[in-house]
Structures are given as C-alpha cells and as structure tokens.
C-alpha cells in the first residue's frame, strides 16, 4: 500500500488530534508553526497577515468594551492556529495528486477500529473507544462510538467527508472496494456513533443534491436501488420496532424530539441562540462579547441552564452559528453566512456533486451543533469550496 508523505498529518487529524491533551488543545494546533512555514513555501506568499488585519478592528472594539484580557488573547491565538491549519488543508487539496489514496487508507483504518471497538463494548475497557453519555429524557449512560476523539458527534462529523466521497464512488461505479463491504464501512461508523444530528444533516444533503441534479440521479441505477433498499429496510425495521421493541432507544429519542422533551436537541438548536441572546445583553448586540468571554460572562448561566454539575470546569454554546452570534454579534453572524453564500456562488459549488453534498450538510449542521474553532467543520467547508474533485463534476454544467 502506497503511503503518502501527507498521510501522517491526515492520520493525526482524523484519529488522535486531541489524544492525551488538555481540553481545547490539539496536535494540529501544536504543529501550526511548521504548517505555516509549509503553506508559505507552497503558496509562495504569506497568508496570515490578511486574517490578522481583518481581526484588528473587531479586536479594538472588543477591547474598548472591556474583556478579560487573558482569556481573550488565549482564544484569539487559538483562532489563529485554527486558521493556519485551514490554510494547510487548502494547500494540501491543491497540491496533493493522490487524495483518494489517503481517503481510502483512513477509511480502512477507521473500519478496523470500528471492528475492534465492537467487542470492546462488552468489556470493562469500553471507555477507551466509547463514550457513555446522557442521550435524551429517559435514556441515561448510553454508549456511543467516539474512538479516540473526545465526543461521538465530533467523530461522526470527522467521518462525513469520507462518507460522501465513497458513497459517490459507489454510485458512479468508481469504487475499488466491493460494493456491499463499502456500504458496511460507510454505515457502521455512523450507526455506532448514533449522532442523529449528523445523520439527519447527511440525509438532508443527499435529498437536496438529488433534487438539484435529479436528471442524473433518477437515471442512476445504483442510486435508485439504494433508495429502494433503504426504504424497505426502514419500513421493515419500523414495523418490527413498533411491534416487538416499542421502547427502543431510537423511538424514544424521536418521540422526545417531536414532543419537545429532548434536551439535547433543544440545547443544540434554538436554546443555544437564546443563550447567545442573553450574553449579547451583557455587551453589544452588534459586536458580541468577544473571544474567550463565554466562560467568563456565561459560566453560571450555561452551567445552570444545561444542568451541569458544580464540578464543571468548561462550558460552551453547542452550536457554531449561535456561538458566532455570542462572540461576534449580529455583525459576525451576518458576515459568516455572507461569506458562505459568496463562496458558494464564486466557486460554483452546485456544479460538483461532492462539494454540493458537503456544503448542504455543513450549512445545515452549523445551526444544530459544532463550535467556532472546530477544525472538522472547517475542513468540510474548505473541501466544499475547493474545486479539485473534478471526477464528481456534473458534465452538464
């Protein structure tokens, strides 16, 4: 098997980025100085000063309003490190000619890890690869796959670019892995992570992409067969579940979501925006409260609202869009959405099936989870806006 020179960093990013490190710190952040030097060498120009220049007026506004300086600049440095990693990802995408090989190696290793995790689930050492969490009202200490990441939904988000890439390979007869085995390799991680937010956004992205390119997908035999198979499996599983297992975890979660009794779903969506609004009242609706200030101004509010214990040391708003609103105000949120829409049009995302799937997925997901320095989210955005996966271009555009 050919090993790319880029594979070690890809492996670190996907599997062990936060392993053994304090919360919030990653190995990609620690590697940022080296990545910055590499980006400058590849791009032949400095990429950092425009970002710092754009941050300067916002920083001056925040400082003039008053902030906890230590927390502010620590968070600001973290944002800069995330930005450098994002530039490295973009440079990798335009420089590497064998991205598919790296994707396939990650997929295979991930599948092997899933197979190892399954028997481990039934042992006292399950917590090495599984997280035991509160899931929804009535379901406590539920085990979900996270491998060596810190959280199951983050692991599912990491996996999404691989899922879409190899799903399209399968649909367009480009797969080099047996079709049924590939389906298992794609579905098993999502099922075991039980991240309904990620899975729902994936389904929505597939529906939007299939609708936009309906002529292509309606004529695609594999796509129609998979849709039919998925429909039959869902119906059969639903009937069996209703008759024999009416109190199963999935039904309980869906029932709680519909009835408004699911604190996890509410906490990651509209309640996150309510919390952001409460924080904006303390500083500025236009410019927000500033980086690093959520834990200063909102610690007690968020801890008490979500019912965290008094031994809690870290709080956050579990929604990237809502966190952007809290930190940078309505100006920041409008700029965020505006930049996304601009690059959607500028890079003609709709002309490529893979990029449209990723864009639709992450555009939806940012309103249901994630956080403002989530490198996994930015990797999805960067792939969506970088026109390098030409094999998935719509030939009619």
mmCIF file of C-alpha atoms in Angstrom:
data_model
loop_
_atom_site.group_PDB
_atom_site.id
_atom_site.type_symbol
_atom_site.label_atom_id
_atom_site.label_comp_id
_atom_site.label_asym_id
_atom_site.label_seq_id
_atom_site.Cartn_x
_atom_site.Cartn_y
_atom_site.Cartn_z
ATOM 1 C CA UNK A 1 0.000 0.000 0.000
ATOM 2 C CA UNK A 2 1.408 3.375 -1.017
ATOM 3 C CA UNK A 3 1.984 5.767 1.881
ATOM 4 C CA UNK A 4 1.731 9.460 1.056
ATOM 5 C CA UNK A 5 4.004 11.977 2.717
ATOM 6 C CA UNK A 6 0.812 13.778 3.779
ATOM 7 C CA UNK A 7 -0.657 10.721 5.470
ATOM 8 C CA UNK A 8 0.930 11.211 8.945
ATOM 9 C CA UNK A 9 -0.766 14.604 9.379
ATOM 10 C CA UNK A 10 -4.026 13.206 7.993
ATOM 11 C CA UNK A 11 -3.804 10.330 10.486
ATOM 12 C CA UNK A 12 -3.150 12.715 13.386
ATOM 13 C CA UNK A 13 -6.074 14.925 12.359
ATOM 14 C CA UNK A 14 -8.544 12.076 11.965
ATOM 15 C CA UNK A 15 -7.625 9.690 14.770
ATOM 16 C CA UNK A 16 -5.544 11.227 17.571
ATOM 17 C CA UNK A 17 -5.774 15.002 17.272
ATOM 18 C CA UNK A 18 -6.703 15.567 20.920
ATOM 19 C CA UNK A 19 -5.488 12.316 22.486
ATOM 20 C CA UNK A 20 -3.857 12.943 25.852
ATOM 21 C CA UNK A 21 -4.064 16.739 25.542
ATOM 22 C CA UNK A 22 -5.932 19.234 27.767
ATOM 23 C CA UNK A 23 -9.429 20.114 26.552
ATOM 24 C CA UNK A 24 -9.343 22.506 23.592
ATOM 25 C CA UNK A 25 -5.739 21.776 22.604
ATOM 26 C CA UNK A 26 -4.931 19.703 19.500
ATOM 27 C CA UNK A 27 -1.837 18.360 17.823
ATOM 28 C CA UNK A 28 -2.715 20.238 14.632
ATOM 29 C CA UNK A 29 -2.567 23.423 16.720
ATOM 30 C CA UNK A 30 0.828 22.448 18.120
ATOM 31 C CA UNK A 31 2.037 21.761 14.560
ATOM 32 C CA UNK A 32 0.810 25.146 13.322
ATOM 33 C CA UNK A 33 4.263 26.813 13.168
ATOM 34 C CA UNK A 34 5.548 24.027 10.899
ATOM 35 C CA UNK A 35 2.324 24.019 8.883
ATOM 36 C CA UNK A 36 2.576 27.791 8.446
ATOM 37 C CA UNK A 37 6.107 27.513 7.053
ATOM 38 C CA UNK A 38 4.979 24.767 4.681
ATOM 39 C CA UNK A 39 1.969 26.783 3.480
ATOM 40 C CA UNK A 40 4.136 29.818 2.744
ATOM 41 C CA UNK A 41 6.545 27.616 0.787
ATOM 42 C CA UNK A 42 3.727 26.013 -1.201
ATOM 43 C CA UNK A 43 1.637 29.145 -1.792
ATOM 44 C CA UNK A 44 4.679 31.423 -2.322
ATOM 45 C CA UNK A 45 3.074 34.171 -0.244
ATOM 46 C CA UNK A 46 2.165 34.995 3.332
ATOM 47 C CA UNK A 47 -1.390 34.009 4.282
ATOM 48 C CA UNK A 48 -1.556 35.179 7.881
ATOM 49 C CA UNK A 49 -1.489 38.954 7.718
ATOM 50 C CA UNK A 50 -4.861 39.374 5.867
ATOM 51 C CA UNK A 51 -6.557 37.382 8.623
ATOM 52 C CA UNK A 52 -4.885 39.429 11.371
ATOM 53 C CA UNK A 53 -5.740 42.625 9.519
ATOM 54 C CA UNK A 54 -9.407 41.637 9.363
ATOM 55 C CA UNK A 55 -9.432 40.799 13.085
ATOM 56 C CA UNK A 56 -7.782 44.045 14.207
ATOM 57 C CA UNK A 57 -10.800 46.420 14.082
ATOM 58 C CA UNK A 58 -13.021 43.823 15.793
ATOM 59 C CA UNK A 59 -10.359 43.280 18.439
ATOM 60 C CA UNK A 60 -10.115 47.021 19.100
ATOM 61 C CA UNK A 61 -13.901 47.238 19.500
ATOM 62 C CA UNK A 62 -13.943 44.346 21.951
ATOM 63 C CA UNK A 63 -11.051 45.743 23.965
ATOM 64 C CA UNK A 64 -12.770 49.117 24.144
ATOM 65 C CA UNK A 65 -15.899 47.434 25.587
ATOM 66 C CA UNK A 66 -13.847 45.654 28.221
ATOM 67 C CA UNK A 67 -12.876 41.972 28.266
ATOM 68 C CA UNK A 68 -10.947 39.513 30.372
ATOM 69 C CA UNK A 69 -7.679 40.107 28.529
ATOM 70 C CA UNK A 70 -6.030 36.803 29.382
ATOM 71 C CA UNK A 71 -8.966 34.676 28.157
ATOM 72 C CA UNK A 72 -9.493 36.950 25.175
ATOM 73 C CA UNK A 73 -5.995 36.618 23.768
ATOM 74 C CA UNK A 74 -5.725 32.884 24.520
ATOM 75 C CA UNK A 75 -8.885 32.333 22.463
ATOM 76 C CA UNK A 76 -7.632 34.694 19.778
ATOM 77 C CA UNK A 77 -4.380 32.725 19.485
ATOM 78 C CA UNK A 78 -6.404 29.510 19.215
ATOM 79 C CA UNK A 79 -8.392 31.027 16.332
ATOM 80 C CA UNK A 80 -5.168 31.981 14.577
ATOM 81 C CA UNK A 81 -3.838 28.431 14.958
ATOM 82 C CA UNK A 82 -7.091 27.033 13.544
ATOM 83 C CA UNK A 83 -6.818 29.461 10.628
ATOM 84 C CA UNK A 84 -3.260 28.279 9.880
ATOM 85 C CA UNK A 85 -4.431 24.662 9.859
ATOM 86 C CA UNK A 86 -7.256 25.614 7.483
ATOM 87 C CA UNK A 87 -4.734 27.194 5.130
ATOM 88 C CA UNK A 88 -2.691 23.981 5.322
ATOM 89 C CA UNK A 89 -5.767 21.921 4.404
ATOM 90 C CA UNK A 90 -6.404 24.138 1.380
ATOM 91 C CA UNK A 91 -2.759 23.882 0.314
ATOM 92 C CA UNK A 92 -2.956 20.100 0.683
ATOM 93 C CA UNK A 93 -6.056 19.913 -1.505
ATOM 94 C CA UNK A 94 -4.496 21.876 -4.361
ATOM 95 C CA UNK A 95 -1.053 20.272 -4.020
ATOM 96 C CA UNK A 96 -1.771 16.567 -3.420
ATOM 97 C CA UNK A 97 -2.458 14.467 -6.514
ATOM 98 C CA UNK A 98 -3.468 11.290 -4.686
ATOM 99 C CA UNK A 99 -6.090 12.397 -2.185
ATOM 100 C CA UNK A 100 -8.182 9.318 -2.924
ATOM 101 C CA UNK A 101 -5.391 7.056 -1.658
ATOM 102 C CA UNK A 102 -5.250 8.911 1.657
ATOM 103 C CA UNK A 103 -9.053 8.851 1.951
ATOM 104 C CA UNK A 104 -9.100 5.099 1.328
ATOM 105 C CA UNK A 105 -6.380 4.456 3.930
ATOM 106 C CA UNK A 106 -8.304 6.486 6.502
ATOM 107 C CA UNK A 107 -11.499 4.599 5.649
ATOM 108 C CA UNK A 108 -9.849 1.189 6.036
ATOM 109 C CA UNK A 109 -8.124 2.051 9.324
ATOM 110 C CA UNK A 110 -11.347 3.540 10.640
ATOM 111 C CA UNK A 111 -13.243 0.356 9.754
ATOM 112 C CA UNK A 112 -10.652 -1.779 11.524
ATOM 113 C CA UNK A 113 -11.003 0.455 14.596
ATOM 114 C CA UNK A 114 -14.787 0.001 14.477
ATOM 115 C CA UNK A 115 -14.370 -3.785 14.374
ATOM 116 C CA UNK A 116 -12.043 -3.609 17.379
ATOM 117 C CA UNK A 117 -14.488 -1.323 19.201
ATOM 118 C CA UNK A 118 -17.466 -3.683 18.891
ATOM 119 C CA UNK A 119 -16.155 -6.492 21.162
ATOM 120 C CA UNK A 120 -14.590 -3.862 23.427
ATOM 121 C CA UNK A 121 -18.112 -2.512 24.008
ATOM 122 C CA UNK A 122 -18.877 -5.574 26.144
ATOM 123 C CA UNK A 123 -15.808 -5.282 28.361
ATOM 124 C CA UNK A 124 -14.865 -3.037 31.314
ATOM 125 C CA UNK A 125 -12.479 -1.223 28.929
ATOM 126 C CA UNK A 126 -15.224 0.111 26.671
ATOM 127 C CA UNK A 127 -14.387 3.697 27.623
ATOM 128 C CA UNK A 128 -11.194 3.521 25.556
ATOM 129 C CA UNK A 129 -13.244 3.880 22.355
ATOM 130 C CA UNK A 130 -16.799 4.531 23.539
ATOM 131 C CA UNK A 131 -18.377 7.478 25.352
ATOM 132 C CA UNK A 132 -21.117 6.935 27.935
ATOM 133 C CA UNK A 133 -23.471 9.901 27.813
ATOM 134 C CA UNK A 134 -26.911 11.176 28.625
ATOM 135 C CA UNK A 135 -28.822 10.814 25.340
ATOM 136 C CA UNK A 136 -32.345 12.064 25.925
ATOM 137 C CA UNK A 137 -35.044 12.116 28.574
ATOM 138 C CA UNK A 138 -35.339 8.597 29.931
ATOM 139 C CA UNK A 139 -32.079 7.386 28.396
ATOM 140 C CA UNK A 140 -29.011 7.792 30.597
ATOM 141 C CA UNK A 141 -25.471 6.382 30.343
ATOM 142 C CA UNK A 142 -25.902 5.459 26.676
ATOM 143 C CA UNK A 143 -22.733 4.234 24.960
ATOM 144 C CA UNK A 144 -21.777 5.772 21.605
ATOM 145 C CA UNK A 145 -18.698 5.238 19.485
ATOM 146 C CA UNK A 146 -16.145 8.054 19.517
ATOM 147 C CA UNK A 147 -12.866 6.123 19.008
ATOM 148 C CA UNK A 148 -10.025 8.363 20.238
ATOM 149 C CA UNK A 149 -11.891 11.637 19.713
ATOM 150 C CA UNK A 150 -13.486 13.486 22.599
ATOM 151 C CA UNK A 151 -17.127 13.173 21.522
ATOM 152 C CA UNK A 152 -19.295 10.916 19.274
ATOM 153 C CA UNK A 153 -20.849 13.720 17.219
ATOM 154 C CA UNK A 154 -17.384 15.141 16.542
ATOM 155 C CA UNK A 155 -16.254 11.712 15.336
ATOM 156 C CA UNK A 156 -19.292 11.473 13.046
ATOM 157 C CA UNK A 157 -18.533 14.940 11.676
ATOM 158 C CA UNK A 158 -14.924 13.907 11.006
ATOM 159 C CA UNK A 159 -16.173 10.904 9.074
ATOM 160 C CA UNK A 160 -18.667 12.771 6.873
ATOM 161 C CA UNK A 161 -16.252 13.790 4.040
ATOM 162 C CA UNK A 162 -15.177 10.150 3.718
ATOM 163 C CA UNK A 163 -18.803 9.012 3.736
ATOM 164 C CA UNK A 164 -19.843 11.309 0.890
ATOM 165 C CA UNK A 165 -16.686 10.652 -1.134
ATOM 166 C CA UNK A 166 -17.024 6.878 -1.156
ATOM 167 C CA UNK A 167 -20.810 6.981 -1.468
ATOM 168 C CA UNK A 168 -20.369 8.894 -4.730
ATOM 169 C CA UNK A 169 -17.686 6.454 -5.836
ATOM 170 C CA UNK A 170 -20.162 3.660 -5.243
ATOM 171 C CA UNK A 171 -22.995 5.419 -7.070
ATOM 172 C CA UNK A 172 -20.870 6.224 -10.122
ATOM 173 C CA UNK A 173 -19.150 2.828 -10.305
ATOM 174 C CA UNK A 174 -15.749 4.207 -9.301
ATOM 175 C CA UNK A 175 -15.355 2.100 -6.167
ATOM 176 C CA UNK A 176 -12.320 -0.159 -5.854
ATOM 177 C CA UNK A 177 -13.752 -1.808 -2.714
ATOM 178 C CA UNK A 178 -16.531 -4.378 -3.011
ATOM 179 C CA UNK A 179 -19.861 -2.551 -3.025
ATOM 180 C CA UNK A 180 -21.531 -4.373 -0.114
ATOM 181 C CA UNK A 181 -18.382 -4.188 2.009
ATOM 182 C CA UNK A 182 -18.066 -0.493 1.209
ATOM 183 C CA UNK A 183 -21.643 0.125 2.335
ATOM 184 C CA UNK A 184 -20.878 -1.539 5.652
ATOM 185 C CA UNK A 185 -17.685 0.513 6.018
ATOM 186 C CA UNK A 186 -19.682 3.701 5.430
ATOM 187 C CA UNK A 187 -22.751 2.987 7.540
ATOM 188 C CA UNK A 188 -21.210 1.236 10.550
ATOM 189 C CA UNK A 189 -19.366 4.292 11.991
ATOM 190 C CA UNK A 190 -22.474 6.489 11.720
ATOM 191 C CA UNK A 191 -24.739 3.871 13.286
ATOM 192 C CA UNK A 192 -22.352 3.216 16.171
ATOM 193 C CA UNK A 193 -21.790 6.931 16.826
ATOM 194 C CA UNK A 194 -25.589 7.364 16.960
ATOM 195 C CA UNK A 195 -25.204 11.042 16.076
ATOM 196 C CA UNK A 196 -28.710 11.817 14.890
ATOM 197 C CA UNK A 197 -27.770 15.425 14.155
ATOM 198 C CA UNK A 198 -25.039 14.392 11.732
ATOM 199 C CA UNK A 199 -27.127 11.602 10.217
ATOM 200 C CA UNK A 200 -30.119 13.927 9.716
ATOM 201 C CA UNK A 201 -27.925 16.551 8.025
ATOM 202 C CA UNK A 202 -26.418 13.842 5.784
ATOM 203 C CA UNK A 203 -29.883 12.685 4.711
ATOM 204 C CA UNK A 204 -30.938 16.284 4.051
ATOM 205 C CA UNK A 205 -27.791 16.895 1.968
ATOM 206 C CA UNK A 206 -28.469 13.785 -0.134
ATOM 207 C CA UNK A 207 -32.078 14.860 -0.714
ATOM 208 C CA UNK A 208 -31.055 18.392 -1.752
ATOM 209 C CA UNK A 209 -28.281 17.174 -4.074
ATOM 210 C CA UNK A 210 -30.529 14.524 -5.652
ATOM 211 C CA UNK A 211 -33.196 17.179 -6.194
ATOM 212 C CA UNK A 212 -30.806 19.714 -7.742
ATOM 213 C CA UNK A 213 -29.345 17.047 -10.038
ATOM 214 C CA UNK A 214 -32.498 14.966 -10.361
ATOM 215 C CA UNK A 215 -31.866 14.048 -14.003
ATOM 216 C CA UNK A 216 -28.547 12.440 -13.105
ATOM 217 C CA UNK A 217 -29.743 10.631 -10.010
ATOM 218 C CA UNK A 218 -33.035 9.385 -11.422
ATOM 219 C CA UNK A 219 -31.064 7.747 -14.237
ATOM 220 C CA UNK A 220 -28.524 6.272 -11.824
ATOM 221 C CA UNK A 221 -29.431 2.617 -11.303
ATOM 222 C CA UNK A 222 -27.352 2.183 -8.151
ATOM 223 C CA UNK A 223 -28.855 5.278 -6.556
ATOM 224 C CA UNK A 224 -32.412 4.138 -7.235
ATOM 225 C CA UNK A 225 -31.603 0.632 -5.997
ATOM 226 C CA UNK A 226 -30.081 2.017 -2.794
ATOM 227 C CA UNK A 227 -33.084 4.300 -2.270
ATOM 228 C CA UNK A 228 -35.415 1.342 -2.700
ATOM 229 C CA UNK A 229 -33.324 -0.851 -0.414
ATOM 230 C CA UNK A 230 -33.099 1.875 2.223
ATOM 231 C CA UNK A 231 -36.854 2.410 2.048
ATOM 232 C CA UNK A 232 -37.591 -1.280 2.535
ATOM 233 C CA UNK A 233 -35.119 -1.575 5.417
ATOM 234 C CA UNK A 234 -36.545 1.493 7.172
ATOM 235 C CA UNK A 235 -40.133 0.297 6.766
ATOM 236 C CA UNK A 236 -39.306 -3.245 7.882
ATOM 237 C CA UNK A 237 -37.260 -2.021 10.854
ATOM 238 C CA UNK A 238 -40.008 0.414 11.791
ATOM 239 C CA UNK A 239 -42.691 -2.288 11.752
ATOM 240 C CA UNK A 240 -40.533 -4.726 13.736
ATOM 241 C CA UNK A 241 -39.636 -1.991 16.200
ATOM 242 C CA UNK A 242 -43.237 -0.893 16.728
ATOM 243 C CA UNK A 243 -44.443 -4.459 17.283
ATOM 244 C CA UNK A 244 -41.614 -6.054 19.238
ATOM 245 C CA UNK A 245 -39.441 -3.191 20.573
ATOM 246 C CA UNK A 246 -41.676 -0.119 21.034
ATOM 247 C CA UNK A 247 -39.405 1.286 23.766
ATOM 248 C CA UNK A 248 -36.156 1.100 21.773
ATOM 249 C CA UNK A 249 -33.651 3.939 22.058
ATOM 250 C CA UNK A 250 -34.273 5.374 18.576
ATOM 251 C CA UNK A 251 -38.037 5.557 19.023
ATOM 252 C CA UNK A 252 -37.647 7.153 22.436
ATOM 253 C CA UNK A 253 -35.298 9.800 21.022
ATOM 254 C CA UNK A 254 -37.546 10.568 18.046
ATOM 255 C CA UNK A 255 -40.608 10.724 20.299
ATOM 256 C CA UNK A 256 -38.834 13.139 22.647
ATOM 257 C CA UNK A 257 -37.738 15.337 19.745
ATOM 258 C CA UNK A 258 -41.283 15.523 18.360
ATOM 259 C CA UNK A 259 -42.823 16.194 21.774
ATOM 260 C CA UNK A 260 -40.182 18.768 22.688
ATOM 261 C CA UNK A 261 -38.826 16.663 25.549
ATOM 262 C CA UNK A 262 -35.354 16.135 24.072
ATOM 263 C CA UNK A 263 -32.990 18.463 25.980
ATOM 264 C CA UNK A 264 -30.018 17.562 23.767
ATOM 265 C CA UNK A 265 -31.798 18.537 20.564
ATOM 266 C CA UNK A 266 -33.207 21.733 22.049
ATOM 267 C CA UNK A 267 -29.910 22.596 23.696
ATOM 268 C CA UNK A 268 -28.058 22.404 20.371
ATOM 269 C CA UNK A 269 -30.617 24.415 18.398
ATOM 270 C CA UNK A 270 -32.947 27.216 19.460
ATOM 271 C CA UNK A 271 -31.906 27.196 23.133
ATOM 272 C CA UNK A 272 -28.313 27.846 22.044
ATOM 273 C CA UNK A 273 -29.494 31.021 20.293
ATOM 274 C CA UNK A 274 -31.447 32.036 23.381
ATOM 275 C CA UNK A 275 -28.286 31.710 25.460
ATOM 276 C CA UNK A 276 -26.368 33.748 22.879
ATOM 277 C CA UNK A 277 -29.008 36.471 23.176
ATOM 278 C CA UNK A 278 -28.640 36.516 26.956
ATOM 279 C CA UNK A 279 -24.890 37.040 26.602
ATOM 280 C CA UNK A 280 -25.308 39.776 23.999
ATOM 281 C CA UNK A 281 -27.352 41.752 26.526
ATOM 282 C CA UNK A 282 -24.229 41.972 28.685
ATOM 283 C CA UNK A 283 -22.112 43.663 25.999
ATOM 284 C CA UNK A 284 -23.129 44.503 22.423
ATOM 285 C CA UNK A 285 -25.786 43.097 20.100
ATOM 286 C CA UNK A 286 -23.768 44.312 17.124
ATOM 287 C CA UNK A 287 -20.266 43.120 18.060
ATOM 288 C CA UNK A 288 -20.824 40.404 20.642
ATOM 289 C CA UNK A 289 -18.874 39.744 23.819
ATOM 290 C CA UNK A 290 -15.540 38.730 22.254
ATOM 291 C CA UNK A 291 -13.474 35.515 22.073
ATOM 292 C CA UNK A 292 -12.898 33.710 25.353
ATOM 293 C CA UNK A 293 -15.639 35.618 27.154
ATOM 294 C CA UNK A 294 -18.363 32.959 27.129
ATOM 295 C CA UNK A 295 -16.705 31.146 30.025
ATOM 296 C CA UNK A 296 -16.290 34.481 31.828
ATOM 297 C CA UNK A 297 -19.721 36.054 31.345
ATOM 298 C CA UNK A 298 -21.798 32.943 30.787
ATOM 299 C CA UNK A 299 -20.314 30.242 33.000
ATOM 300 C CA UNK A 300 -23.041 30.230 35.654
ATOM 301 C CA UNK A 301 -25.813 30.855 33.112
ATOM 302 C CA UNK A 302 -24.828 27.965 30.828
ATOM 303 C CA UNK A 303 -23.949 25.579 33.658
ATOM 304 C CA UNK A 304 -27.275 26.102 35.385
ATOM 305 C CA UNK A 305 -29.320 26.161 32.178
ATOM 306 C CA UNK A 306 -27.987 22.835 30.920
ATOM 307 C CA UNK A 307 -27.967 21.326 34.424
ATOM 308 C CA UNK A 308 -24.238 20.671 34.588
ATOM 309 C CA UNK A 309 -22.784 19.697 37.951
ATOM 310 C CA UNK A 310 -20.929 22.129 40.162
ATOM 311 C CA UNK A 311 -17.683 20.301 39.385
ATOM 312 C CA UNK A 312 -17.972 21.509 35.760
ATOM 313 C CA UNK A 313 -14.880 23.403 34.608
ATOM 314 C CA UNK A 314 -15.784 24.055 30.969
ATOM 315 C CA UNK A 315 -18.948 25.419 29.367
ATOM 316 C CA UNK A 316 -19.779 26.334 25.780
ATOM 317 C CA UNK A 317 -22.657 27.112 23.476
ATOM 318 C CA UNK A 318 -23.019 23.846 21.491
ATOM 319 C CA UNK A 319 -23.922 25.471 18.192
ATOM 320 C CA UNK A 320 -21.435 27.086 15.802
ATOM 321 C CA UNK A 321 -23.823 29.718 14.472
ATOM 322 C CA UNK A 322 -25.097 30.623 17.940
ATOM 323 C CA UNK A 323 -21.556 30.772 19.318
ATOM 324 C CA UNK A 324 -20.572 33.068 16.435
ATOM 325 C CA UNK A 325 -23.517 35.284 17.359
ATOM 326 C CA UNK A 326 -22.462 35.402 21.006
ATOM 327 C CA UNK A 327 -18.784 36.107 20.303
ATOM 328 C CA UNK A 328 -19.015 38.458 17.314
ATOM 329 C CA UNK A 329 -22.603 39.679 17.497
ATOM 330 C CA UNK A 330 -25.041 40.098 14.636
ATOM 331 C CA UNK A 331 -22.268 41.591 12.517
ATOM 332 C CA UNK A 332 -20.241 38.424 12.914
ATOM 333 C CA UNK A 333 -23.160 36.086 12.174
ATOM 334 C CA UNK A 334 -24.147 38.055 9.051
ATOM 335 C CA UNK A 335 -20.527 38.028 7.852
ATOM 336 C CA UNK A 336 -20.316 34.283 8.494
ATOM 337 C CA UNK A 337 -23.425 33.473 6.449
ATOM 338 C CA UNK A 338 -22.475 36.051 3.818
ATOM 339 C CA UNK A 339 -19.007 34.529 3.304
ATOM 340 C CA UNK A 340 -20.523 31.062 2.968
ATOM 341 C CA UNK A 341 -23.010 32.257 0.350
ATOM 342 C CA UNK A 342 -20.327 34.228 -1.503
ATOM 343 C CA UNK A 343 -18.009 31.245 -1.856
ATOM 344 C CA UNK A 344 -20.947 29.022 -2.790
ATOM 345 C CA UNK A 345 -21.577 31.263 -5.794
ATOM 346 C CA UNK A 346 -17.949 32.198 -6.510
ATOM 347 C CA UNK A 347 -16.711 28.586 -6.626
ATOM 348 C CA UNK A 348 -19.921 27.284 -8.278
ATOM 349 C CA UNK A 349 -20.438 24.598 -5.661
ATOM 350 C CA UNK A 350 -23.614 23.282 -7.336
ATOM 351 C CA UNK A 351 -21.619 22.039 -10.330
ATOM 352 C CA UNK A 352 -19.993 19.262 -8.307
ATOM 353 C CA UNK A 353 -21.951 16.522 -6.529
ATOM 354 C CA UNK A 354 -19.371 16.037 -3.774
ATOM 355 C CA UNK A 355 -18.985 19.708 -2.990
ATOM 356 C CA UNK A 356 -22.751 20.302 -3.020
ATOM 357 C CA UNK A 357 -23.286 17.409 -0.613
ATOM 358 C CA UNK A 358 -20.661 18.793 1.767
ATOM 359 C CA UNK A 359 -21.889 22.384 1.519
ATOM 360 C CA UNK A 360 -25.520 21.463 2.159
ATOM 361 C CA UNK A 361 -24.561 19.193 5.033
ATOM 362 C CA UNK A 362 -22.344 21.680 6.848
ATOM 363 C CA UNK A 363 -24.611 24.662 6.171
ATOM 364 C CA UNK A 364 -27.398 22.804 7.991
ATOM 365 C CA UNK A 365 -25.158 21.349 10.672
ATOM 366 C CA UNK A 366 -23.765 24.709 11.783
ATOM 367 C CA UNK A 367 -27.240 25.528 13.149
ATOM 368 C CA UNK A 368 -27.523 22.258 15.077
ATOM 369 C CA UNK A 369 -24.097 21.733 16.639
ATOM 370 C CA UNK A 370 -20.330 22.246 16.346
ATOM 371 C CA UNK A 371 -18.333 25.191 17.718
ATOM 372 C CA UNK A 372 -16.462 28.161 16.302
ATOM 373 C CA UNK A 373 -12.956 26.621 16.432
ATOM 374 C CA UNK A 374 -13.997 23.167 15.232
ATOM 375 C CA UNK A 375 -11.342 22.147 12.691
ATOM 376 C CA UNK A 376 -13.522 19.248 11.479
ATOM 377 C CA UNK A 377 -16.205 21.712 10.435
ATOM 378 C CA UNK A 378 -13.747 23.971 8.627
ATOM 379 C CA UNK A 379 -12.262 21.028 6.739
ATOM 380 C CA UNK A 380 -15.739 20.315 5.349
ATOM 381 C CA UNK A 381 -16.170 23.968 4.333
ATOM 382 C CA UNK A 382 -12.751 24.053 2.650
ATOM 383 C CA UNK A 383 -13.375 20.888 0.644
ATOM 384 C CA UNK A 384 -16.768 22.245 -0.388
ATOM 385 C CA UNK A 385 -15.202 25.462 -1.704
ATOM 386 C CA UNK A 386 -12.108 23.964 -3.363
ATOM 387 C CA UNK A 387 -12.798 22.751 -6.944
ATOM 388 C CA UNK A 388 -10.357 19.835 -7.054
ATOM 389 C CA UNK A 389 -12.561 16.721 -7.057
ATOM 390 C CA UNK A 390 -13.309 17.019 -10.759
ATOM 391 C CA UNK A 391 -14.369 13.382 -11.083
ATOM 392 C CA UNK A 392 -17.652 14.361 -9.403
ATOM 393 C CA UNK A 393 -18.379 17.351 -11.647
ATOM 394 C CA UNK A 394 -21.750 17.378 -13.348
ATOM 395 C CA UNK A 395 -20.882 17.015 -17.042
ATOM 396 C CA UNK A 396 -23.941 19.070 -17.984
ATOM 397 C CA UNK A 397 -22.571 22.220 -16.297
#
